[in-house]
Coordinates of N, CA, C and O and ligand atoms in Angstrom, one line a residue:
M1 N 181.5 -12.0 29.2 CA 180.4 -12.4 28.0 C 180.8 -13.8 27.5 O 181.9 -13.9 27.2
K2 N 179.7 -14.4 27.2 CA 180.0 -15.8 26.6 C 180.1 -15.6 25.0 O 179.5 -14.8 24.5
T3 N 181.2 -16.4 24.5 CA 181.4 -16.1 23.1 C 180.3 -17.1 22.4 O 179.7 -17.9 23.0
A4 N 180.3 -16.8 21.0 CA 179.2 -17.6 20.3 C 179.5 -19.0 20.3 O 178.6 -19.9 20.3
S5 N 180.8 -19.4 20.3 CA 181.2 -20.8 20.3 C 180.8 -21.4 21.6 O 180.5 -22.6 21.6
A6 N 180.9 -20.7 22.8 CA 180.5 -21.3 24.0 C 179.2 -21.6 24.0 O 178.8 -22.6 24.5
A7 N 178.4 -20.6 23.5 CA 176.9 -20.8 23.4 C 176.7 -22.1 22.5 O 175.8 -22.9 22.9
T8 N 177.3 -22.1 21.4 CA 177.1 -23.3 20.5 C 177.5 -24.6 21.2 O 176.8 -25.7 21.0
D9 N 178.6 -24.7 21.9 CA 178.9 -25.8 22.7 C 177.9 -26.2 23.7 O 177.6 -27.4 23.8
S10 N 177.3 -25.4 24.3 CA 176.1 -25.8 25.3 C 175.0 -26.4 24.7 O 174.4 -27.3 25.1
I11 N 174.7 -26.0 23.3 CA 173.7 -26.6 22.5 C 174.1 -28.0 22.1 O 173.5 -28.9 22.2
R12 N 175.4 -28.1 21.7 CA 176.0 -29.4 21.4 C 175.9 -30.3 22.4 O 175.5 -31.5 22.1
S13 N 176.2 -29.9 23.6 CA 176.1 -30.8 24.9 C 174.6 -31.4 25.0 O 174.5 -32.5 25.3
L14 N 173.7 -30.5 24.9 CA 172.3 -30.8 25.0 C 171.9 -31.8 23.9 O 171.2 -32.8 24.2
V15 N 172.4 -31.6 22.8 CA 172.0 -32.4 21.6 C 172.7 -33.8 21.9 O 171.8 -34.9 21.6
Q16 N 173.8 -33.9 22.2 CA 174.6 -35.2 22.7 C 173.8 -36.0 23.8 O 173.6 -37.2 23.5
T17 N 173.4 -35.3 24.8 CA 172.6 -36.0 25.9 C 171.2 -36.4 25.5 O 170.9 -37.4 25.8
S18 N 170.7 -35.6 24.6 CA 169.4 -36.0 24.1 C 169.4 -37.2 23.1 O 168.6 -38.2 23.2
A19 N 170.7 -37.2 22.3 CA 170.7 -38.5 21.6 C 171.0 -39.6 22.3 O 170.7 -40.9 22.1
Q20 N 171.9 -39.5 23.6 CA 171.9 -40.6 24.5 C 170.7 -41.1 24.9 O 170.5 -42.4 25.1
R21 N 169.8 -40.2 25.2 CA 168.4 -40.6 25.8 C 167.7 -41.5 24.7 O 167.0 -42.5 25.0
L22 N 168.0 -41.2 23.4 CA 167.3 -41.8 22.4 C 167.8 -43.3 22.0 O 167.2 -44.2 21.6
Q23 N 169.2 -43.3 22.4 CA 169.8 -44.6 22.3 C 169.2 -45.7 23.2 O 169.1 -46.8 22.9
I24 N 168.8 -45.1 24.4 CA 167.9 -46.0 25.4 C 166.6 -46.3 24.9 O 166.1 -47.4 25.4
A25 N 166.1 -45.7 23.9 CA 164.7 -45.9 23.3 C 164.8 -47.3 22.8 O 163.8 -48.0 22.7
E26 N 166.0 -47.7 22.2 CA 166.1 -49.0 21.5 C 166.0 -50.0 22.7 O 165.4 -51.2 22.4
K27 N 166.6 -49.9 23.9 CA 166.5 -50.9 24.8 C 165.1 -51.0 25.4 O 164.6 -52.0 25.7
V28 N 164.4 -49.8 25.4 CA 163.0 -49.8 25.8 C 162.1 -50.6 24.9 O 161.2 -51.4 25.3
A29 N 162.5 -50.3 23.6 CA 161.7 -51.1 22.5 C 161.8 -52.6 22.6 O 160.8 -53.4 22.6
L30 N 163.1 -52.9 22.9 CA 163.3 -54.5 23.1 C 162.6 -54.8 24.2 O 162.0 -56.1 24.2
A31 N 162.6 -54.3 25.3 CA 161.9 -54.8 26.6 C 160.5 -54.9 26.3 O 159.8 -55.8 26.7
K32 N 160.0 -53.8 25.5 CA 158.5 -54.0 25.2 C 158.2 -55.0 24.2 O 157.0 -55.6 24.3
W33 N 159.2 -55.3 23.3 CA 159.0 -56.4 22.4 C 158.8 -57.7 23.2 O 157.8 -58.5 22.8
Y34 N 159.5 -58.0 24.1 CA 159.6 -59.1 24.8 C 158.4 -59.2 25.8 O 157.8 -60.3 26.0
S35 N 158.1 -58.2 26.4 CA 156.9 -58.1 27.5 C 155.6 -58.0 26.9 O 154.6 -58.2 27.4
G36 N 155.5 -57.4 25.7 CA 154.3 -57.1 24.9 C 153.5 -55.8 25.7 O 152.4 -55.4 25.2
A37 N 154.3 -55.1 26.3 CA 153.8 -53.8 26.8 C 153.6 -52.7 25.8 O 154.3 -52.8 24.8
S38 N 152.7 -51.8 26.0 CA 152.5 -50.6 24.9 C 153.5 -49.7 25.0 O 154.2 -49.5 26.0
V39 N 153.9 -49.2 23.8 CA 155.0 -48.1 23.7 C 154.5 -47.0 24.8 O 155.4 -46.5 25.6
E40 N 153.3 -46.6 24.6 CA 152.9 -45.4 25.5 C 152.5 -45.9 26.8 O 151.6 -46.6 27.0
D41 N 152.9 -45.2 27.9 CA 152.7 -45.4 29.2 C 152.3 -44.1 29.9 O 153.3 -43.3 30.4
A42 N 151.1 -43.8 29.8 CA 150.7 -42.3 30.2 C 151.1 -41.9 31.7 O 151.6 -40.8 31.9
S43 N 151.0 -42.9 32.6 CA 151.3 -42.6 33.9 C 152.8 -42.3 34.0 O 153.2 -41.4 34.8
R44 N 153.6 -43.2 33.4 CA 155.1 -43.0 33.6 C 155.4 -41.6 32.9 O 156.3 -40.8 33.4
E45 N 154.7 -41.2 31.8 CA 155.0 -39.9 31.3 C 154.7 -38.7 32.2 O 155.5 -37.9 32.4
V46 N 153.6 -38.9 33.0 CA 153.3 -37.8 34.0 C 154.4 -37.8 35.0 O 154.9 -36.6 35.3
E47 N 155.0 -39.0 35.3 CA 156.0 -39.1 36.4 C 157.3 -38.3 35.8 O 157.9 -37.7 36.6
V48 N 157.8 -38.6 34.5 CA 158.9 -38.1 34.1 C 158.7 -36.6 33.9 O 159.7 -35.9 34.4
I49 N 157.7 -36.1 33.6 CA 157.4 -34.6 33.3 C 157.5 -33.9 34.7 O 158.2 -32.8 35.0
Q50 N 156.8 -34.5 35.8 CA 156.7 -34.0 37.1 C 158.1 -33.7 37.7 O 158.5 -32.8 38.3
K51 N 158.7 -34.9 37.6 CA 160.2 -35.0 38.0 C 161.1 -34.0 37.5 O 161.8 -33.2 38.1
A52 N 160.9 -33.8 36.1 CA 161.9 -32.9 35.5 C 161.4 -31.4 35.7 O 162.4 -30.5 36.0
V53 N 160.0 -31.2 35.8 CA 159.6 -29.8 36.1 C 160.2 -29.4 37.7 O 160.6 -28.3 37.8
K54 N 160.1 -30.4 38.5 CA 160.5 -30.3 39.9 C 161.9 -30.0 40.0 O 162.5 -28.9 40.4
D55 N 162.7 -30.7 39.3 CA 164.2 -30.6 39.3 C 164.6 -29.3 38.5 O 165.4 -28.5 38.9
G56 N 163.9 -29.0 37.4 CA 164.1 -27.7 36.6 C 163.9 -26.6 37.3 O 164.6 -25.5 37.3
T57 N 162.8 -26.5 38.0 CA 162.3 -25.2 38.7 C 163.4 -24.9 39.9 O 163.8 -23.8 40.1
N58 N 163.8 -26.1 40.5 CA 164.7 -26.0 41.6 C 166.1 -25.4 41.1 O 166.9 -24.8 41.9
A59 N 166.4 -25.6 39.8 CA 167.5 -25.1 39.1 C 167.4 -23.8 38.4 O 168.2 -23.2 37.8
G60 N 166.2 -23.2 38.7 CA 165.9 -21.9 38.3 C 165.4 -21.8 37.0 O 165.3 -20.7 36.3
L61 N 165.0 -23.0 36.3 CA 164.4 -22.8 35.0 C 162.8 -22.7 35.0 O 162.2 -23.0 36.1
E62 N 162.5 -22.2 33.8 CA 160.9 -22.0 33.8 C 160.0 -23.3 33.7 O 160.4 -24.0 32.6
S63 N 159.1 -23.6 34.3 CA 158.5 -24.9 34.4 C 157.9 -25.0 32.9 O 157.9 -26.2 32.6
A64 N 157.2 -24.2 32.3 CA 156.4 -24.4 31.0 C 157.6 -25.0 30.0 O 157.4 -25.8 29.1
Q65 N 158.7 -24.1 30.2 CA 159.9 -24.5 29.2 C 160.4 -25.9 29.4 O 160.5 -26.7 28.5
V66 N 160.5 -26.3 30.6 CA 161.0 -27.7 31.0 C 159.8 -28.7 30.5 O 160.4 -29.8 29.9
E67 N 158.7 -28.4 30.6 CA 157.7 -29.3 30.4 C 157.6 -29.5 28.7 O 157.6 -30.6 28.4
R68 N 157.8 -28.6 28.0 CA 157.8 -28.6 26.6 C 159.1 -29.5 26.1 O 159.0 -30.3 25.3
F69 N 160.1 -29.1 26.8 CA 161.4 -29.9 26.3 C 161.3 -31.3 26.5 O 161.7 -32.2 25.7
F70 N 160.8 -31.7 27.8 CA 160.7 -33.2 28.2 C 159.6 -33.8 27.4 O 159.7 -35.0 27.1
K71 N 158.5 -33.2 27.1 CA 157.5 -33.7 26.1 C 158.0 -34.1 25.0 O 157.8 -35.2 24.3
A72 N 158.9 -33.3 24.4 CA 159.6 -33.6 23.0 C 160.4 -34.7 23.2 O 160.6 -35.6 22.2
Q73 N 161.3 -34.8 24.5 CA 162.1 -36.1 24.5 C 161.2 -37.3 24.5 O 161.7 -38.2 24.0
I74 N 160.1 -37.3 25.1 CA 159.2 -38.5 25.2 C 158.7 -38.8 23.8 O 158.5 -40.0 23.4
E75 N 158.3 -37.7 23.3 CA 157.7 -38.1 21.7 C 158.7 -38.5 20.8 O 158.4 -39.6 20.2
A76 N 159.9 -38.2 20.9 CA 160.9 -38.8 20.2 C 161.3 -40.0 20.6 O 161.5 -41.0 19.6
N77 N 161.3 -40.3 21.8 CA 161.5 -41.7 22.2 C 160.4 -42.6 21.7 O 160.8 -43.8 21.3
K78 N 159.2 -42.2 21.7 CA 158.1 -43.0 21.2 C 158.3 -43.2 19.7 O 158.1 -44.3 19.0
L79 N 158.7 -42.3 18.9 CA 159.0 -42.4 17.6 C 159.9 -43.6 17.1 O 159.8 -44.3 16.3
I80 N 161.0 -43.6 18.0 CA 162.1 -44.6 17.8 C 161.6 -45.9 18.2 O 161.7 -47.0 17.4
Q81 N 160.7 -45.9 19.2 CA 160.2 -47.2 19.6 C 159.2 -47.8 18.6 O 159.2 -49.1 18.1
Y82 N 158.3 -47.1 18.1 CA 157.2 -47.3 17.1 C 157.8 -48.0 15.9 O 157.5 -48.9 15.1
S83 N 159.1 -47.1 15.5 CA 159.8 -47.5 14.3 C 160.4 -48.8 14.2 O 160.3 -49.7 13.5
L84 N 161.1 -49.0 15.5 CA 161.9 -50.3 15.7 C 160.9 -51.5 15.8 O 161.0 -52.5 15.2
L85 N 159.8 -51.2 16.5 CA 158.8 -52.3 16.6 C 158.3 -52.7 15.3 O 158.1 -53.9 15.1
A86 N 157.9 -51.8 14.6 CA 157.4 -52.1 13.2 C 158.4 -53.0 12.4 O 158.0 -53.8 11.7
E87 N 159.7 -52.4 12.5 CA 160.7 -53.0 11.7 C 160.8 -54.5 12.2 O 161.0 -55.4 11.2
W88 N 160.9 -54.7 13.4 CA 161.0 -56.0 13.9 C 159.6 -57.0 13.5 O 159.8 -58.3 13.2
Q89 N 158.6 -56.4 13.4 CA 157.3 -57.1 13.1 C 157.5 -57.5 11.7 O 157.2 -58.5 11.2
R90 N 158.0 -56.5 10.7 CA 158.2 -56.9 9.3 C 159.2 -58.0 9.2 O 159.1 -58.8 8.3
Q91 N 160.3 -58.0 10.0 CA 161.3 -59.0 10.0 C 160.9 -60.2 10.6 O 161.5 -61.4 10.4
G92 N 159.8 -60.3 11.6 CA 159.2 -61.4 12.1 C 160.2 -61.6 13.3 O 160.0 -62.8 14.1
Q93 N 161.2 -60.9 13.6 CA 161.9 -61.0 15.1 C 162.8 -59.7 15.3 O 162.9 -59.0 14.4
A94 N 163.1 -59.8 16.7 CA 163.9 -58.6 17.1 C 165.4 -59.1 17.2 O 165.5 -60.5 17.1
P95 N 166.3 -58.3 17.3 CA 167.7 -58.7 17.4 C 167.8 -59.6 18.7 O 167.2 -59.4 19.6
E96 N 168.6 -60.5 18.6 CA 168.7 -61.5 19.6 C 169.7 -61.0 20.7 O 170.7 -61.1 20.8
Q97 N 168.8 -60.3 21.7 CA 169.7 -59.6 22.8 C 168.7 -59.9 24.1 O 167.5 -59.8 23.8
A98 N 169.2 -60.2 25.2 CA 168.4 -60.4 26.3 C 167.9 -58.9 26.5 O 168.6 -57.9 26.6
G99 N 166.6 -58.8 26.6 CA 166.0 -57.6 26.9 C 166.3 -57.1 28.3 O 166.2 -57.8 29.3
A100 N 166.7 -55.9 28.5 CA 167.1 -55.4 29.9 C 165.6 -55.1 30.6 O 164.7 -54.9 29.9
N101 N 165.6 -55.2 31.8 CA 164.3 -54.8 32.7 C 164.1 -53.3 32.6 O 164.8 -52.6 33.1
L102 N 162.8 -53.1 32.2 CA 162.4 -51.6 32.1 C 162.5 -50.8 33.4 O 162.9 -49.8 33.3
V103 N 161.8 -51.4 34.3 CA 161.6 -50.8 35.6 C 162.8 -50.7 36.4 O 163.3 -49.7 37.0
K104 N 163.6 -51.9 36.4 CA 164.7 -51.9 37.3 C 165.9 -51.4 36.8 O 166.9 -51.0 37.4
E105 N 166.3 -51.5 35.4 CA 167.3 -51.1 34.7 C 167.3 -50.0 33.8 O 168.1 -49.0 33.9
I106 N 166.2 -49.9 32.9 CA 166.2 -48.9 31.8 C 165.7 -47.5 32.4 O 166.3 -46.5 32.3
R107 N 164.6 -47.5 33.2 CA 164.0 -46.3 33.7 C 165.1 -45.5 34.5 O 165.1 -44.3 34.3
P108 N 165.9 -46.2 35.4 CA 166.8 -45.6 36.3 C 167.8 -44.8 35.2 O 168.4 -43.9 35.6
Q109 N 168.2 -45.5 34.1 CA 169.2 -44.8 33.1 C 168.5 -43.6 32.6 O 169.1 -42.5 32.6
L110 N 167.2 -43.7 32.3 CA 166.5 -42.4 31.8 C 166.4 -41.3 32.9 O 166.7 -40.1 32.6
D111 N 166.3 -41.8 34.2 CA 166.4 -40.7 35.2 C 167.6 -40.1 35.4 O 167.7 -38.9 35.8
E112 N 168.7 -40.9 35.2 CA 170.2 -40.3 35.3 C 170.2 -39.1 34.2 O 170.8 -38.0 34.4
I113 N 169.8 -39.5 33.1 CA 169.8 -38.5 31.9 C 169.1 -37.3 32.0 O 169.3 -36.3 31.8
E114 N 167.8 -37.5 32.7 CA 167.1 -36.3 33.0 C 167.9 -35.4 34.0 O 167.8 -34.0 33.6
K115 N 168.6 -35.9 34.9 CA 169.3 -34.8 35.6 C 170.5 -34.1 34.8 O 170.5 -32.9 35.0
Q116 N 171.0 -34.8 34.0 CA 172.1 -34.2 33.2 C 171.4 -33.2 32.1 O 171.9 -32.1 31.9
L117 N 170.2 -33.5 31.5 CA 169.6 -32.6 30.7 C 169.1 -31.3 31.3 O 169.2 -30.3 30.8
I118 N 168.6 -31.5 32.6 CA 168.3 -30.2 33.4 C 169.6 -29.4 33.7 O 169.6 -28.2 33.3
E119 N 170.6 -30.0 33.9 CA 171.9 -29.3 34.1 C 172.2 -28.5 32.7 O 172.7 -27.4 32.8
E120 N 172.1 -29.3 31.7 CA 172.6 -28.7 30.2 C 171.5 -27.6 29.9 O 171.9 -26.7 29.2
L121 N 170.1 -27.8 30.3 CA 169.2 -26.8 29.9 C 169.6 -25.5 30.7 O 169.5 -24.5 30.0
K122 N 170.1 -25.5 31.7 CA 170.5 -24.4 32.5 C 171.8 -23.7 31.8 O 171.8 -22.6 31.6
Q123 N 172.6 -24.6 31.6 CA 174.0 -24.1 30.9 C 173.5 -23.4 29.6 O 174.4 -22.5 29.2
S124 N 172.6 -24.0 28.9 CA 172.4 -23.5 27.4 C 171.3 -22.4 27.6 O 171.0 -21.9 26.4
A125 N 170.9 -21.9 28.7 CA 169.6 -21.0 28.6 C 170.0 -19.8 27.9 O 169.0 -19.4 27.0
A126 N 171.0 -19.2 27.9 CA 171.3 -17.9 27.0 C 171.4 -18.2 25.5 O 170.8 -17.7 24.6
A127 N 172.0 -19.5 25.1 CA 172.0 -19.8 23.8 C 170.8 -20.3 23.2 O 170.3 -20.1 22.1
R128 N 169.8 -20.7 24.2 CA 168.4 -21.2 23.8 C 167.5 -20.0 23.6 O 166.4 -20.2 23.0
S129 N 167.9 -18.8 24.1 CA 167.1 -17.6 24.0 C 167.5 -16.9 22.8 O 166.9 -16.0 22.4
A130 N 168.7 -17.3 22.1 CA 169.2 -16.4 20.9 C 168.2 -16.5 19.9 O 167.7 -17.5 19.7
K131 N 168.2 -15.6 19.0 CA 167.5 -15.6 17.8 C 168.0 -16.6 16.8 O 167.4 -17.2 16.1
T132 N 169.3 -17.0 17.0 CA 169.9 -18.0 16.1 C 169.6 -19.4 16.6 O 170.1 -20.3 15.9
C133 N 169.0 -19.6 17.7 CA 168.7 -20.8 18.4 C 168.3 -21.9 17.4 O 168.8 -22.9 17.3
P134 N 167.2 -21.7 16.6 CA 166.7 -22.7 15.8 C 167.6 -23.3 14.8 O 167.9 -24.5 14.6
S135 N 168.4 -22.4 14.3 CA 169.4 -22.8 13.3 C 170.5 -23.4 13.9 O 171.2 -24.4 13.5
D136 N 171.0 -22.9 15.1 CA 172.2 -23.4 15.9 C 171.7 -24.9 16.3 O 172.5 -25.7 16.2
V137 N 170.5 -25.0 16.7 CA 170.2 -26.4 17.3 C 170.2 -27.5 16.0 O 170.6 -28.5 15.9
A138 N 169.5 -27.0 14.9 CA 169.3 -27.9 13.8 C 170.9 -28.2 13.1 O 171.1 -29.4 12.8
K139 N 171.7 -27.2 13.1 CA 173.0 -27.5 12.7 C 173.9 -28.5 13.8 O 174.6 -29.3 13.3
A140 N 173.5 -28.2 15.0 CA 174.1 -29.1 16.1 C 173.7 -30.5 15.9 O 174.6 -31.4 16.0
V141 N 172.4 -30.8 15.5 CA 171.8 -32.0 15.3 C 172.7 -32.7 14.1 O 173.1 -33.8 14.2
A142 N 172.8 -31.8 13.0 CA 173.3 -32.4 11.8 C 174.8 -32.8 12.0 O 175.3 -33.9 11.5
E143 N 175.5 -32.0 12.8 CA 176.9 -32.2 13.2 C 177.0 -33.5 13.9 O 177.8 -34.4 13.6
Y144 N 176.1 -33.7 14.9 CA 176.1 -34.9 15.9 C 176.1 -36.0 14.9 O 176.6 -37.1 15.0
L145 N 174.9 -36.1 14.0 CA 174.6 -37.2 13.1 C 175.7 -37.5 12.2 O 176.1 -38.8 12.2
D146 N 176.3 -36.5 11.7 CA 177.4 -36.7 10.7 C 178.6 -37.4 11.4 O 179.3 -38.2 10.9
S147 N 178.8 -37.0 12.7 CA 180.0 -37.5 13.4 C 179.7 -39.1 13.7 O 180.7 -39.8 14.0
R148 N 178.5 -39.5 13.5 CA 178.1 -41.0 13.7 C 177.8 -41.6 12.4 O 177.2 -42.6 12.4
N149 N 178.2 -40.9 11.3 CA 177.8 -41.5 10.0 C 176.4 -41.7 9.9 O 175.9 -42.6 9.1
L150 N 175.6 -40.8 10.5 CA 173.9 -40.9 10.3 C 173.5 -39.9 9.5 O 174.1 -38.9 9.5
K151 N 172.3 -40.1 8.7 CA 171.9 -39.1 7.8 C 170.8 -38.4 8.5 O 170.2 -38.9 9.4
T152 N 170.6 -37.1 8.2 CA 169.5 -36.3 8.8 C 168.1 -36.9 8.5 O 167.2 -36.8 9.3
D153 N 167.9 -37.6 7.6 CA 166.6 -38.2 7.2 C 166.5 -39.7 7.5 O 165.7 -40.3 7.3
S154 N 167.5 -39.9 8.5 CA 167.3 -41.5 9.1 C 166.4 -41.4 10.2 O 165.9 -40.3 10.6
R155 N 166.1 -42.6 10.8 CA 165.2 -42.6 12.0 C 165.9 -41.7 13.2 O 165.1 -41.1 13.8
E156 N 167.1 -42.1 13.4 CA 167.7 -41.3 14.5 C 167.7 -39.8 14.3 O 167.6 -39.0 15.1
G157 N 167.9 -39.4 13.0 CA 167.9 -38.1 12.6 C 166.6 -37.3 12.9 O 166.5 -36.4 13.5
A158 N 165.5 -38.1 12.4 CA 164.1 -37.5 12.5 C 163.9 -37.4 13.9 O 163.2 -36.4 14.5
A159 N 164.2 -38.6 14.8 CA 163.9 -38.5 16.2 C 164.7 -37.5 17.0 O 164.2 -36.8 17.9
L160 N 166.0 -37.2 16.6 CA 166.7 -36.2 17.2 C 166.3 -34.8 17.0 O 166.1 -34.0 17.8
D161 N 165.9 -34.6 15.7 CA 165.1 -33.3 15.3 C 163.8 -33.0 16.2 O 163.6 -32.0 16.7
R162 N 163.1 -34.2 16.4 CA 161.8 -34.2 17.1 C 162.2 -33.8 18.7 O 161.6 -32.9 19.3
A163 N 163.2 -34.5 19.1 CA 163.6 -34.2 20.5 C 164.2 -32.9 20.8 O 163.6 -32.3 21.8
M164 N 164.7 -32.2 19.9 CA 165.3 -30.8 20.0 C 164.4 -29.7 19.5 O 164.8 -28.5 19.6
G165 N 163.2 -30.3 19.1 CA 162.3 -29.3 18.5 C 161.6 -28.3 19.4 O 161.0 -27.2 19.0
S166 N 161.7 -28.5 20.7 CA 161.1 -27.5 21.7 C 162.2 -27.0 22.5 O 162.0 -26.4 23.6
A167 N 163.5 -27.0 22.0 CA 164.6 -26.6 22.8 C 164.8 -25.1 23.0 O 165.3 -24.5 24.1
C168 N 164.2 -24.3 21.9 CA 164.5 -22.9 21.9 C 163.5 -22.1 22.7 O 162.5 -22.6 22.8
I169 N 164.0 -21.2 23.5 CA 163.1 -20.4 24.4 C 162.5 -19.3 23.5 O 163.3 -18.5 22.9
R170 N 161.0 -19.3 23.4 CA 160.5 -18.4 22.5 C 159.9 -17.1 23.2 O 159.7 -17.3 24.4
Ligands
LIG1 O1 159.5 -45.7 30.3 C1 158.8 -46.1 29.3 O2 158.1 -47.0 29.4 C2 159.2 -45.4 28.0 O3 158.6 -45.8 26.9 C3 160.0 -44.3 28.0 C4 159.1 -42.8 27.9 C5 160.2 -41.9 28.0 O4 160.5 -41.3 26.9 O5 160.5 -41.5 29.0 C6 158.5 -42.8 26.5 C7 157.1 -43.4 26.3 C8 156.2 -43.7 27.4 O6 155.0 -43.3 27.2 C9 156.8 -43.3 28.7 C10 158.0 -42.9 29.0

């Protein structure tokens, strides 16, 4: 039988990988600042969800659950992008960094993270079905943010709560 801490560890891993996906949102925003592309790309969203559902069901996960989880990942990603782009508009400039190429460099990174998230969704299935899941997730998010000196009411905190908002199996 899995111990409570093993269950919580599996949720912690999921939170960390979800946070990694959100770090990439900053690169996406920068690429879009320079290219002028819209934050929302509906056809790419369909592609991301379809791939996740395919990989998830192959791994034995329930498709509706995988879909809800990845929709939340995308919504959180957009939240970061809109917030950063508005901040750069207010400042009249973005950080001076060469923007990475969205299609050739950034999306492949998101695709790699997708595979890891599927694996971790599988590992955390029992923990995500537990009654304590909502509070376990919320606490794991706070723990992650605290370890990086970020506040729960920061942009990153709000986005990570959003990303993990559909993680529990109801
Ligand atoms: O690939 C992009 O263009 C992104 O902005 C990333 C992402 C995602 O989270 O996967 C988020 C918003 C878009 O609507 C499509 C996909």
